[in-house]
Amino acid sequence: MGLRRSRLRRELRSQAVVGKPFRLGDASVGGKGLQSDLQLADWAPIRDLAYQGRAWSVNVMQ
């Protein structure tokens, strides 16, 4: 198994992309942040609003 691992490691290194590391671009959208009534809310009410009216419900996870 050691020889296979060594060959695989060598192969992966030879295929590695050399250069700058990956950096995720800014995908933010314009706006003024959360609605005033959600500024201090826990995650649960925000999540419930996001999934409100959809076929999948957060209650499935509980």
CSV table of C-alpha atoms in Angstrom, one decimal:
chain,number,residue,atom,x,y,z
A,1,MET,CA,0.0,0.0,0.0
A,2,GLY,CA,2.9,2.4,0.7
A,3,LEU,CA,4.0,2.4,-3.0
A,4,ARG,CA,0.5,3.2,-4.2
A,5,ARG,CA,0.2,6.0,-1.8
A,6,SER,CA,3.6,7.4,-2.8
A,7,ARG,CA,2.7,7.2,-6.5
A,8,LEU,CA,-0.7,8.8,-5.9
A,9,ARG,CA,0.9,11.6,-3.8
A,10,ARG,CA,3.4,12.3,-6.5
A,11,GLU,CA,0.7,12.3,-9.2
A,12,LEU,CA,-1.4,14.8,-7.2
A,13,ARG,CA,1.5,17.1,-6.6
A,14,SER,CA,2.3,17.1,-10.3
A,15,GLN,CA,-1.3,18.1,-11.2
A,16,ALA,CA,-1.5,20.8,-8.5
A,17,VAL,CA,-2.1,24.3,-9.7
A,18,VAL,CA,0.7,26.6,-8.8
A,19,GLY,CA,0.0,30.3,-8.2
A,20,LYS,CA,-2.2,32.5,-6.1
A,21,PRO,CA,-4.5,30.7,-3.6
A,22,PHE,CA,-8.2,30.7,-4.3
A,23,ARG,CA,-10.0,33.8,-3.2
A,24,LEU,CA,-13.8,34.0,-3.2
A,25,GLY,CA,-15.1,37.1,-4.8
A,26,ASP,CA,-17.4,39.6,-3.2
A,27,ALA,CA,-21.0,38.6,-3.9
A,28,SER,CA,-22.7,41.0,-1.5
A,29,VAL,CA,-25.8,42.8,-2.6
A,30,GLY,CA,-26.9,46.4,-2.0
A,31,GLY,CA,-29.2,47.0,0.9
A,32,LYS,CA,-29.5,48.3,4.4
A,33,GLY,CA,-29.0,45.1,6.3
A,34,LEU,CA,-31.7,43.2,8.2
A,35,GLN,CA,-35.2,44.6,8.8
A,36,SER,CA,-35.4,46.6,12.0
A,37,ASP,CA,-37.6,43.9,13.7
A,38,LEU,CA,-34.9,41.2,13.0
A,39,GLN,CA,-31.8,43.2,14.1
A,40,LEU,CA,-31.6,41.4,17.4
A,41,ALA,CA,-33.4,38.2,16.5
A,42,ASP,CA,-32.0,34.8,16.9
A,43,TRP,CA,-31.3,32.7,13.8
A,44,ALA,CA,-34.5,30.6,14.1
A,45,PRO,CA,-37.0,33.4,13.2
A,46,ILE,CA,-34.8,34.6,10.3
A,47,ARG,CA,-34.6,31.0,9.0
A,48,ASP,CA,-38.3,30.6,9.4
A,49,LEU,CA,-39.0,33.7,7.3
A,50,ALA,CA,-36.6,32.6,4.6
A,51,TYR,CA,-38.4,29.2,4.2
A,52,GLN,CA,-41.9,30.5,4.7
A,53,GLY,CA,-44.3,29.3,2.0
A,54,ARG,CA,-41.9,26.7,0.6
A,55,ALA,CA,-42.6,23.0,0.3
A,56,TRP,CA,-39.6,22.1,2.5
A,57,SER,CA,-40.0,23.1,6.1
A,58,VAL,CA,-37.4,23.6,8.8
A,59,ASN,CA,-39.6,21.4,11.0
A,60,VAL,CA,-38.5,18.4,9.0
A,61,MET,CA,-35.1,18.7,10.6
A,62,GLN,CA,-36.4,18.6,14.2
